[in-house]
Amino acid sequence: GNSVTQMEGPVTLSEEAFLTINCTYTATGYPSLFWYVQYPGEGLQLLLKATKADDKGSNKGFEATYRKETTSFHLEKGSVQVSDSAVYFCALGGGSSNTGKLIFGQGTTLQVKP
Amino acid sequence: GAVVSQHPSRVICKSGTSVKIECRSLDFQATTMFWYRQFPKQSLMLMATSNEGSKATYEQGVEKDKFLINHASLTLSTLTVTSAHPEDSSFYICSASPHLAAITDTQYFGPGTRLTVL
Protein backbone atom coordinates (compact mmCIF):
# COMPACT_ATOMS: atom_id res chain seq x y z
CA GLY A 1 0.00 0.00 0.00
CA ASN A 2 0.89 3.66 -0.13
CA SER A 3 3.20 5.00 2.55
CA VAL A 4 5.34 8.00 3.45
CA THR A 5 8.59 8.01 5.38
CA GLN A 6 10.14 11.14 6.85
CA MET A 7 13.44 11.71 8.52
CA GLU A 8 13.23 11.53 12.26
CA GLY A 9 13.54 14.65 14.29
CA PRO A 10 13.89 16.80 16.11
CA VAL A 11 15.95 18.96 13.81
CA THR A 12 17.65 21.84 15.57
CA LEU A 13 19.18 24.64 13.51
CA SER A 14 20.50 28.11 14.06
CA GLU A 15 18.76 31.02 12.38
CA GLU A 16 19.75 31.48 8.71
CA ALA A 17 20.92 27.87 8.39
CA PHE A 18 19.95 25.71 5.42
CA LEU A 19 17.14 23.24 6.01
CA THR A 20 16.48 19.86 4.45
CA ILE A 21 13.82 17.47 5.67
CA ASN A 22 13.84 14.22 3.76
CA CYS A 23 10.66 12.53 2.59
CA THR A 24 10.30 9.38 0.52
CA TYR A 25 7.16 7.62 -0.55
CA THR A 26 5.74 4.39 -1.88
CA ALA A 27 2.69 4.66 -4.06
CA THR A 28 0.72 3.11 -6.85
CA GLY A 29 -0.57 5.38 -9.54
CA TYR A 30 0.39 9.03 -9.70
CA PRO A 31 -0.36 10.74 -6.40
CA SER A 32 0.05 14.36 -5.49
CA LEU A 33 2.61 15.15 -2.79
CA PHE A 34 2.22 17.67 -0.01
CA TRP A 35 4.04 19.32 2.84
CA TYR A 36 1.93 20.43 5.78
CA VAL A 37 3.13 22.52 8.72
CA GLN A 38 1.73 22.56 12.23
CA TYR A 39 2.63 25.51 14.42
CA PRO A 40 2.24 25.10 18.19
CA GLY A 41 -1.41 25.03 19.22
CA GLU A 42 -2.70 25.23 15.66
CA GLY A 43 -4.06 22.87 13.02
CA LEU A 44 -2.10 21.56 10.05
CA GLN A 45 -1.72 24.06 7.23
CA LEU A 46 -0.84 23.24 3.67
CA LEU A 47 2.66 24.59 3.00
CA LEU A 48 3.14 23.46 -0.60
CA LYS A 49 2.24 20.72 -3.01
CA ALA A 50 3.21 19.17 -6.32
CA THR A 51 0.88 17.21 -8.52
CA LYS A 52 3.17 15.48 -11.01
CA ALA A 53 6.74 14.36 -11.53
CA ASP A 54 9.35 17.13 -11.72
CA ASP A 55 6.90 19.72 -10.40
CA LYS A 56 8.35 22.04 -7.80
CA GLY A 57 6.09 23.32 -5.04
CA SER A 58 7.14 26.48 -3.27
CA ASN A 59 5.82 28.81 -0.59
CA LYS A 60 7.28 31.15 2.04
CA GLY A 61 10.82 30.33 0.92
CA PHE A 62 10.28 26.56 1.20
CA GLU A 63 10.64 24.34 -1.85
CA ALA A 64 10.18 20.67 -2.68
CA THR A 65 10.52 18.85 -6.00
CA TYR A 66 8.51 15.76 -6.92
CA ARG A 67 11.16 13.21 -7.92
CA LYS A 68 9.60 10.10 -9.35
CA GLU A 69 12.92 8.39 -10.06
CA THR A 70 13.94 8.54 -6.40
CA THR A 71 10.36 8.57 -5.02
CA SER A 72 11.25 11.60 -2.95
CA PHE A 73 9.83 15.00 -2.04
CA HIS A 74 12.45 16.60 0.19
CA LEU A 75 11.64 19.94 1.81
CA GLU A 76 14.28 22.67 1.64
CA LYS A 77 14.71 26.25 2.74
CA GLY A 78 17.80 28.32 2.21
CA SER A 79 17.66 30.37 5.40
CA VAL A 80 15.40 29.39 8.28
CA GLN A 81 13.95 31.78 10.83
CA VAL A 82 12.88 31.28 14.42
CA SER A 83 9.27 31.59 13.23
CA ASP A 84 9.73 28.43 11.12
CA SER A 85 9.87 26.33 14.27
CA ALA A 86 7.02 23.84 13.87
CA VAL A 87 6.23 20.24 13.00
CA TYR A 88 6.40 19.42 9.28
CA PHE A 89 4.42 16.58 7.71
CA CYS A 90 4.96 15.05 4.30
CA ALA A 91 1.87 13.49 2.77
CA LEU A 92 0.54 11.93 -0.39
CA GLY A 93 -2.91 11.72 -1.85
CA GLY A 94 -5.11 12.78 -4.71
CA GLY A 95 -3.73 12.13 -8.15
CA SER A 96 -5.01 9.65 -10.68
CA SER A 97 -6.42 7.28 -8.05
CA ASN A 98 -7.90 9.95 -5.82
CA THR A 99 -10.02 8.77 -2.93
CA GLY A 100 -9.67 11.99 -0.99
CA LYS A 101 -7.47 10.28 1.58
CA LEU A 102 -4.16 11.69 2.67
CA ILE A 103 -1.38 9.46 3.94
CA PHE A 104 1.03 11.20 6.26
CA GLY A 105 4.58 10.68 7.36
CA GLN A 106 5.27 10.74 11.08
CA GLY A 107 6.20 14.42 11.17
CA THR A 108 9.51 16.14 11.79
CA THR A 109 9.91 18.73 14.50
CA LEU A 110 12.04 21.71 13.54
CA GLN A 111 13.45 24.01 16.19
CA VAL A 112 15.26 27.13 15.06
CA LYS A 113 17.38 28.93 17.63
CA PRO A 114 18.26 32.61 17.40
CA GLY B 1 -10.61 31.91 5.23
CA ALA B 2 -11.09 28.12 5.44
CA VAL B 3 -11.00 27.87 9.23
CA VAL B 4 -11.86 24.67 11.05
CA SER B 5 -12.37 24.59 14.80
CA GLN B 6 -12.56 21.73 17.26
CA HIS B 7 -14.09 21.57 20.70
CA PRO B 8 -12.94 20.79 23.27
CA SER B 9 -9.21 21.22 22.82
CA ARG B 10 -8.57 18.93 25.78
CA VAL B 11 -10.72 16.47 27.64
CA ILE B 12 -10.03 14.12 30.51
CA CYS B 13 -12.58 11.45 31.32
CA LYS B 14 -12.98 8.32 33.37
CA SER B 15 -12.83 4.87 31.84
CA GLY B 16 -16.23 3.71 30.64
CA THR B 17 -17.66 7.12 29.87
CA SER B 18 -18.40 8.56 26.44
CA VAL B 19 -16.84 11.68 25.02
CA LYS B 20 -18.06 13.85 22.16
CA ILE B 21 -15.71 15.96 20.05
CA GLU B 22 -17.05 18.62 17.70
CA CYS B 23 -15.53 19.77 14.45
CA ARG B 24 -16.86 22.91 12.76
CA SER B 25 -16.08 24.64 9.50
CA LEU B 26 -16.44 28.34 10.31
CA ASP B 27 -16.45 30.04 6.94
CA PHE B 28 -17.24 27.41 4.35
CA GLN B 29 -19.55 24.48 3.83
CA ALA B 30 -17.83 21.19 4.48
CA THR B 31 -19.12 18.61 2.03
CA THR B 32 -16.58 16.11 3.32
CA MET B 33 -15.06 15.77 6.76
CA PHE B 34 -12.25 13.50 7.86
CA TRP B 35 -11.28 12.25 11.30
CA TYR B 36 -7.69 11.35 12.15
CA ARG B 37 -5.98 9.95 15.17
CA GLN B 38 -2.39 10.74 16.09
CA PHE B 39 -0.24 8.91 18.60
CA PRO B 40 2.85 10.58 20.07
CA LYS B 41 5.65 10.90 17.52
CA GLN B 42 3.59 9.07 14.92
CA SER B 43 1.78 10.11 11.82
CA LEU B 44 -1.88 10.98 11.47
CA MET B 45 -3.95 7.89 10.81
CA LEU B 46 -7.24 8.33 8.99
CA MET B 47 -10.13 6.88 10.95
CA ALA B 48 -13.10 7.73 8.78
CA THR B 49 -14.48 9.92 6.04
CA SER B 50 -17.94 11.39 6.17
CA ASN B 51 -20.16 13.24 3.75
CA GLU B 52 -22.93 15.47 5.01
CA GLY B 53 -26.13 13.57 5.54
CA SER B 54 -24.74 10.10 4.93
CA LYS B 55 -23.02 7.42 6.96
CA ALA B 56 -19.31 7.65 7.54
CA THR B 57 -16.88 5.34 5.77
CA TYR B 58 -14.50 3.82 8.28
CA GLU B 59 -10.97 2.69 7.62
CA GLN B 60 -10.05 -0.93 8.13
CA GLY B 61 -9.50 -1.72 11.77
CA VAL B 62 -11.51 1.21 13.13
CA GLU B 63 -14.47 0.11 15.25
CA LYS B 64 -17.51 1.97 13.99
CA ASP B 65 -19.53 1.15 17.11
CA LYS B 66 -16.84 2.64 19.30
CA PHE B 67 -16.12 5.74 17.26
CA LEU B 68 -19.47 7.18 16.25
CA ILE B 69 -19.33 9.87 13.60
CA ASN B 70 -22.19 12.15 12.75
CA HIS B 71 -22.05 14.71 9.95
CA ALA B 72 -25.49 16.18 10.33
CA SER B 73 -24.89 19.55 8.72
CA LEU B 74 -22.53 21.18 6.26
CA THR B 75 -20.65 22.88 9.07
CA LEU B 76 -20.58 20.33 11.86
CA SER B 77 -19.30 16.82 12.39
CA THR B 78 -19.03 15.04 15.71
CA LEU B 79 -16.92 12.12 16.86
CA THR B 80 -18.16 10.26 19.92
CA VAL B 81 -15.80 7.87 21.63
CA THR B 82 -18.12 5.45 23.41
CA SER B 83 -17.14 3.61 26.58
CA ALA B 84 -13.69 5.11 26.44
CA HIS B 85 -10.71 3.20 27.79
CA PRO B 86 -7.12 4.29 28.47
CA GLU B 87 -5.98 2.89 25.11
CA ASP B 88 -8.29 5.40 23.40
CA SER B 89 -6.19 8.23 24.79
CA SER B 90 -4.83 10.07 21.78
CA PHE B 91 -4.86 13.27 19.77
CA TYR B 92 -7.90 13.44 17.49
CA ILE B 93 -7.80 15.77 14.50
CA CYS B 94 -10.53 16.60 12.05
CA SER B 95 -10.29 18.12 8.62
CA ALA B 96 -12.87 19.43 6.20
CA SER B 97 -13.17 19.95 2.48
CA PRO B 98 -15.71 21.96 0.52
CA HIS B 99 -15.65 19.26 -2.14
CA LEU B 100 -16.43 15.59 -2.47
CA ALA B 101 -13.48 13.45 -1.44
CA ALA B 102 -12.97 11.85 -4.82
CA ILE B 103 -12.50 15.11 -6.70
CA THR B 104 -10.25 17.06 -4.39
CA ASP B 105 -7.01 16.87 -2.48
CA THR B 106 -7.80 19.95 -0.40
CA GLN B 107 -8.36 19.54 3.32
CA TYR B 108 -8.44 22.19 6.04
CA PHE B 109 -7.44 20.95 9.43
CA GLY B 110 -8.71 21.68 12.91
CA PRO B 111 -6.28 22.22 15.82
CA GLY B 112 -6.98 18.82 17.35
CA THR B 113 -8.43 17.48 20.61
CA ARG B 114 -6.29 15.80 23.24
CA LEU B 115 -8.26 12.97 24.89
CA THR B 116 -6.98 11.41 28.10
CA VAL B 117 -8.88 8.48 29.57
CA LEU B 118 -8.06 7.67 33.19
mmCIF file of C-alpha atoms in Angstrom:
data_model
loop_
_atom_site.group_PDB
_atom_site.id
_atom_site.type_symbol
_atom_site.label_atom_id
_atom_site.label_comp_id
_atom_site.label_asym_id
_atom_site.label_seq_id
_atom_site.Cartn_x
_atom_site.Cartn_y
_atom_site.Cartn_z
ATOM 1 C CA GLY A 1 0.000 0.000 0.000
ATOM 2 C CA ASN A 2 0.894 3.663 -0.131
ATOM 3 C CA SER A 3 3.201 5.003 2.549
ATOM 4 C CA VAL A 4 5.337 8.001 3.447
ATOM 5 C CA THR A 5 8.593 8.010 5.380
ATOM 6 C CA GLN A 6 10.142 11.142 6.849
ATOM 7 C CA MET A 7 13.436 11.711 8.515
ATOM 8 C CA GLU A 8 13.226 11.527 12.263
ATOM 9 C CA GLY A 9 13.540 14.653 14.295
ATOM 10 C CA PRO A 10 13.891 16.797 16.106
ATOM 11 C CA VAL A 11 15.950 18.958 13.812
ATOM 12 C CA THR A 12 17.653 21.843 15.568
ATOM 13 C CA LEU A 13 19.184 24.641 13.515
ATOM 14 C CA SER A 14 20.502 28.108 14.055
ATOM 15 C CA GLU A 15 18.763 31.018 12.380
ATOM 16 C CA GLU A 16 19.748 31.477 8.711
ATOM 17 C CA ALA A 17 20.920 27.869 8.391
ATOM 18 C CA PHE A 18 19.952 25.707 5.423
ATOM 19 C CA LEU A 19 17.140 23.244 6.014
ATOM 20 C CA THR A 20 16.481 19.859 4.447
ATOM 21 C CA ILE A 21 13.816 17.475 5.666
ATOM 22 C CA ASN A 22 13.837 14.216 3.762
ATOM 23 C CA CYS A 23 10.657 12.527 2.592
ATOM 24 C CA THR A 24 10.302 9.381 0.519
ATOM 25 C CA TYR A 25 7.156 7.622 -0.546
ATOM 26 C CA THR A 26 5.743 4.391 -1.880
ATOM 27 C CA ALA A 27 2.690 4.661 -4.056
ATOM 28 C CA THR A 28 0.719 3.108 -6.848
ATOM 29 C CA GLY A 29 -0.565 5.382 -9.541
ATOM 30 C CA TYR A 30 0.386 9.034 -9.698
ATOM 31 C CA PRO A 31 -0.358 10.744 -6.397
ATOM 32 C CA SER A 32 0.048 14.360 -5.489
ATOM 33 C CA LEU A 33 2.605 15.147 -2.792
ATOM 34 C CA PHE A 34 2.225 17.666 -0.006
ATOM 35 C CA TRP A 35 4.036 19.319 2.843
ATOM 36 C CA TYR A 36 1.925 20.434 5.784
ATOM 37 C CA VAL A 37 3.134 22.522 8.724
ATOM 38 C CA GLN A 38 1.734 22.563 12.231
ATOM 39 C CA TYR A 39 2.627 25.506 14.422
ATOM 40 C CA PRO A 40 2.235 25.095 18.191
ATOM 41 C CA GLY A 41 -1.405 25.031 19.217
ATOM 42 C CA GLU A 42 -2.701 25.230 15.658
ATOM 43 C CA GLY A 43 -4.055 22.866 13.024
ATOM 44 C CA LEU A 44 -2.104 21.563 10.052
ATOM 45 C CA GLN A 45 -1.716 24.062 7.226
ATOM 46 C CA LEU A 46 -0.839 23.243 3.665
ATOM 47 C CA LEU A 47 2.660 24.585 2.995
ATOM 48 C CA LEU A 48 3.140 23.457 -0.596
ATOM 49 C CA LYS A 49 2.238 20.725 -3.006
ATOM 50 C CA ALA A 50 3.209 19.165 -6.322
ATOM 51 C CA THR A 51 0.876 17.207 -8.517
ATOM 52 C CA LYS A 52 3.173 15.482 -11.007
ATOM 53 C CA ALA A 53 6.740 14.360 -11.531
ATOM 54 C CA ASP A 54 9.350 17.135 -11.721
ATOM 55 C CA ASP A 55 6.903 19.721 -10.402
ATOM 56 C CA LYS A 56 8.350 22.039 -7.797
ATOM 57 C CA GLY A 57 6.095 23.319 -5.042
ATOM 58 C CA SER A 58 7.144 26.484 -3.269
ATOM 59 C CA ASN A 59 5.821 28.813 -0.587
ATOM 60 C CA LYS A 60 7.281 31.152 2.042
ATOM 61 C CA GLY A 61 10.820 30.325 0.924
ATOM 62 C CA PHE A 62 10.279 26.564 1.199
ATOM 63 C CA GLU A 63 10.645 24.335 -1.850
ATOM 64 C CA ALA A 64 10.179 20.670 -2.679
ATOM 65 C CA THR A 65 10.516 18.852 -6.004
ATOM 66 C CA TYR A 66 8.508 15.765 -6.920
ATOM 67 C CA ARG A 67 11.163 13.210 -7.922
ATOM 68 C CA LYS A 68 9.598 10.098 -9.347
ATOM 69 C CA GLU A 69 12.921 8.390 -10.064
ATOM 70 C CA THR A 70 13.940 8.544 -6.402
ATOM 71 C CA THR A 71 10.356 8.574 -5.020
ATOM 72 C CA SER A 72 11.252 11.601 -2.952
ATOM 73 C CA PHE A 73 9.831 14.999 -2.035
ATOM 74 C CA HIS A 74 12.447 16.595 0.194
ATOM 75 C CA LEU A 75 11.644 19.939 1.814
ATOM 76 C CA GLU A 76 14.284 22.672 1.636
ATOM 77 C CA LYS A 77 14.710 26.246 2.738
ATOM 78 C CA GLY A 78 17.798 28.317 2.210
ATOM 79 C CA SER A 79 17.664 30.373 5.395
ATOM 80 C CA VAL A 80 15.397 29.391 8.279
ATOM 81 C CA GLN A 81 13.948 31.782 10.826
ATOM 82 C CA VAL A 82 12.884 31.277 14.416
ATOM 83 C CA SER A 83 9.275 31.587 13.233
ATOM 84 C CA ASP A 84 9.735 28.430 11.117
ATOM 85 C CA SER A 85 9.865 26.333 14.273
ATOM 86 C CA ALA A 86 7.022 23.838 13.869
ATOM 87 C CA VAL A 87 6.226 20.240 12.998
ATOM 88 C CA TYR A 88 6.396 19.420 9.282
ATOM 89 C CA PHE A 89 4.418 16.576 7.715
ATOM 90 C CA CYS A 90 4.962 15.054 4.302
ATOM 91 C CA ALA A 91 1.867 13.485 2.767
ATOM 92 C CA LEU A 92 0.542 11.926 -0.390
ATOM 93 C CA GLY A 93 -2.915 11.716 -1.852
ATOM 94 C CA GLY A 94 -5.108 12.781 -4.715
ATOM 95 C CA GLY A 95 -3.731 12.134 -8.147
ATOM 96 C CA SER A 96 -5.010 9.648 -10.678
ATOM 97 C CA SER A 97 -6.417 7.276 -8.048
ATOM 98 C CA ASN A 98 -7.902 9.946 -5.825
ATOM 99 C CA THR A 99 -10.017 8.769 -2.929
ATOM 100 C CA GLY A 100 -9.671 11.990 -0.990
ATOM 101 C CA LYS A 101 -7.471 10.277 1.578
ATOM 102 C CA LEU A 102 -4.158 11.689 2.667
ATOM 103 C CA ILE A 103 -1.382 9.455 3.937
ATOM 104 C CA PHE A 104 1.035 11.197 6.258
ATOM 105 C CA GLY A 105 4.584 10.684 7.364
ATOM 106 C CA GLN A 106 5.267 10.745 11.081
ATOM 107 C CA GLY A 107 6.198 14.420 11.170
ATOM 108 C CA THR A 108 9.510 16.135 11.789
ATOM 109 C CA THR A 109 9.905 18.735 14.504
ATOM 110 C CA LEU A 110 12.038 21.709 13.539
ATOM 111 C CA GLN A 111 13.449 24.007 16.191
ATOM 112 C CA VAL A 112 15.259 27.126 15.061
ATOM 113 C CA LYS A 113 17.383 28.925 17.627
ATOM 114 C CA PRO A 114 18.259 32.612 17.401
ATOM 115 C CA GLY B 1 -10.613 31.905 5.232
ATOM 116 C CA ALA B 2 -11.094 28.122 5.445
ATOM 117 C CA VAL B 3 -11.001 27.871 9.229
ATOM 118 C CA VAL B 4 -11.862 24.674 11.054
ATOM 119 C CA SER B 5 -12.370 24.592 14.804
ATOM 120 C CA GLN B 6 -12.558 21.730 17.265
ATOM 121 C CA HIS B 7 -14.091 21.573 20.702
ATOM 122 C CA PRO B 8 -12.943 20.792 23.273
ATOM 123 C CA SER B 9 -9.214 21.220 22.820
ATOM 124 C CA ARG B 10 -8.571 18.929 25.777
ATOM 125 C CA VAL B 11 -10.723 16.465 27.641
ATOM 126 C CA ILE B 12 -10.027 14.118 30.508
ATOM 127 C CA CYS B 13 -12.582 11.451 31.315
ATOM 128 C CA LYS B 14 -12.981 8.321 33.371
ATOM 129 C CA SER B 15 -12.829 4.872 31.838
ATOM 130 C CA GLY B 16 -16.233 3.708 30.637
ATOM 131 C CA THR B 17 -17.659 7.124 29.869
ATOM 132 C CA SER B 18 -18.402 8.560 26.441
ATOM 133 C CA VAL B 19 -16.841 11.680 25.025
ATOM 134 C CA LYS B 20 -18.057 13.850 22.157
ATOM 135 C CA ILE B 21 -15.707 15.962 20.052
ATOM 136 C CA GLU B 22 -17.051 18.620 17.701
ATOM 137 C CA CYS B 23 -15.530 19.774 14.446
ATOM 138 C CA ARG B 24 -16.862 22.913 12.761
ATOM 139 C CA SER B 25 -16.081 24.640 9.501
ATOM 140 C CA LEU B 26 -16.439 28.336 10.311
ATOM 141 C CA ASP B 27 -16.446 30.038 6.938
ATOM 142 C CA PHE B 28 -17.238 27.406 4.346
ATOM 143 C CA GLN B 29 -19.548 24.476 3.825
ATOM 144 C CA ALA B 30 -17.827 21.194 4.480
ATOM 145 C CA THR B 31 -19.119 18.614 2.028
ATOM 146 C CA THR B 32 -16.579 16.113 3.323
ATOM 147 C CA MET B 33 -15.055 15.773 6.762
ATOM 148 C CA PHE B 34 -12.247 13.496 7.857
ATOM 149 C CA TRP B 35 -11.285 12.251 11.302
ATOM 150 C CA TYR B 36 -7.693 11.352 12.150
ATOM 151 C CA ARG B 37 -5.976 9.952 15.170
ATOM 152 C CA GLN B 38 -2.388 10.739 16.087
ATOM 153 C CA PHE B 39 -0.241 8.909 18.601
ATOM 154 C CA PRO B 40 2.854 10.577 20.069
ATOM 155 C CA LYS B 41 5.653 10.899 17.517
ATOM 156 C CA GLN B 42 3.587 9.073 14.924
ATOM 157 C CA SER B 43 1.779 10.111 11.821
ATOM 158 C CA LEU B 44 -1.878 10.985 11.474
ATOM 159 C CA MET B 45 -3.954 7.885 10.815
ATOM 160 C CA LEU B 46 -7.238 8.332 8.989
ATOM 161 C CA MET B 47 -10.131 6.881 10.949
ATOM 162 C CA ALA B 48 -13.101 7.725 8.777
ATOM 163 C CA THR B 49 -14.476 9.923 6.036
ATOM 164 C CA SER B 50 -17.938 11.392 6.169
ATOM 165 C CA ASN B 51 -20.160 13.238 3.752
ATOM 166 C CA GLU B 52 -22.932 15.475 5.014
ATOM 167 C CA GLY B 53 -26.132 13.566 5.536
ATOM 168 C CA SER B 54 -24.735 10.104 4.928
ATOM 169 C CA LYS B 55 -23.023 7.420 6.957
ATOM 170 C CA ALA B 56 -19.311 7.651 7.543
ATOM 171 C CA THR B 57 -16.881 5.341 5.772
ATOM 172 C CA TYR B 58 -14.500 3.818 8.282
ATOM 173 C CA GLU B 59 -10.966 2.688 7.615
ATOM 174 C CA GLN B 60 -10.051 -0.925 8.128
ATOM 175 C CA GLY B 61 -9.501 -1.723 11.771
ATOM 176 C CA VAL B 62 -11.513 1.206 13.132
ATOM 177 C CA GLU B 63 -14.473 0.113 15.250
ATOM 178 C CA LYS B 64 -17.505 1.968 13.986
ATOM 179 C CA ASP B 65 -19.530 1.154 17.108
ATOM 180 C CA LYS B 66 -16.841 2.638 19.302
ATOM 181 C CA PHE B 67 -16.119 5.744 17.259
ATOM 182 C CA LEU B 68 -19.475 7.175 16.249
ATOM 183 C CA ILE B 69 -19.329 9.866 13.599
ATOM 184 C CA ASN B 70 -22.190 12.151 12.749
ATOM 185 C CA HIS B 71 -22.047 14.710 9.953
ATOM 186 C CA ALA B 72 -25.493 16.181 10.325
ATOM 187 C CA SER B 73 -24.889 19.547 8.720
ATOM 188 C CA LEU B 74 -22.530 21.175 6.261
ATOM 189 C CA THR B 75 -20.651 22.883 9.069
ATOM 190 C CA LEU B 76 -20.577 20.330 11.863
ATOM 191 C CA SER B 77 -19.298 16.822 12.389
ATOM 192 C CA THR B 78 -19.028 15.044 15.711
ATOM 193 C CA LEU B 79 -16.917 12.125 16.863
ATOM 194 C CA THR B 80 -18.164 10.264 19.922
ATOM 195 C CA VAL B 81 -15.802 7.874 21.631
ATOM 196 C CA THR B 82 -18.124 5.449 23.407
ATOM 197 C CA SER B 83 -17.139 3.607 26.576
ATOM 198 C CA ALA B 84 -13.686 5.107 26.436
ATOM 199 C CA HIS B 85 -10.708 3.200 27.794
ATOM 200 C CA PRO B 86 -7.119 4.288 28.466
ATOM 201 C CA GLU B 87 -5.976 2.891 25.106
ATOM 202 C CA ASP B 88 -8.286 5.397 23.404
ATOM 203 C CA SER B 89 -6.189 8.233 24.792
ATOM 204 C CA SER B 90 -4.833 10.066 21.785
ATOM 205 C CA PHE B 91 -4.864 13.266 19.771
ATOM 206 C CA TYR B 92 -7.902 13.438 17.492
ATOM 207 C CA ILE B 93 -7.796 15.767 14.500
ATOM 208 C CA CYS B 94 -10.531 16.596 12.048
ATOM 209 C CA SER B 95 -10.289 18.124 8.618
ATOM 210 C CA ALA B 96 -12.867 19.434 6.200
ATOM 211 C CA SER B 97 -13.166 19.945 2.478
ATOM 212 C CA PRO B 98 -15.707 21.958 0.521
ATOM 213 C CA HIS B 99 -15.647 19.258 -2.138
ATOM 214 C CA LEU B 100 -16.431 15.590 -2.473
ATOM 215 C CA ALA B 101 -13.476 13.448 -1.437
ATOM 216 C CA ALA B 102 -12.967 11.849 -4.821
ATOM 217 C CA ILE B 103 -12.501 15.110 -6.702
ATOM 218 C CA THR B 104 -10.245 17.060 -4.391
ATOM 219 C CA ASP B 105 -7.013 16.865 -2.479
ATOM 220 C CA THR B 106 -7.796 19.948 -0.396
ATOM 221 C CA GLN B 107 -8.360 19.537 3.322
ATOM 222 C CA TYR B 108 -8.437 22.194 6.037
ATOM 223 C CA PHE B 109 -7.436 20.950 9.435
ATOM 224 C CA GLY B 110 -8.708 21.680 12.908
ATOM 225 C CA PRO B 111 -6.282 22.221 15.823
ATOM 226 C CA GLY B 112 -6.978 18.825 17.355
ATOM 227 C CA THR B 113 -8.425 17.476 20.611
ATOM 228 C CA ARG B 114 -6.286 15.802 23.244
ATOM 229 C CA LEU B 115 -8.260 12.966 24.891
ATOM 230 C CA THR B 116 -6.975 11.415 28.098
ATOM 231 C CA VAL B 117 -8.879 8.481 29.566
ATOM 232 C CA LEU B 118 -8.057 7.672 33.187
#
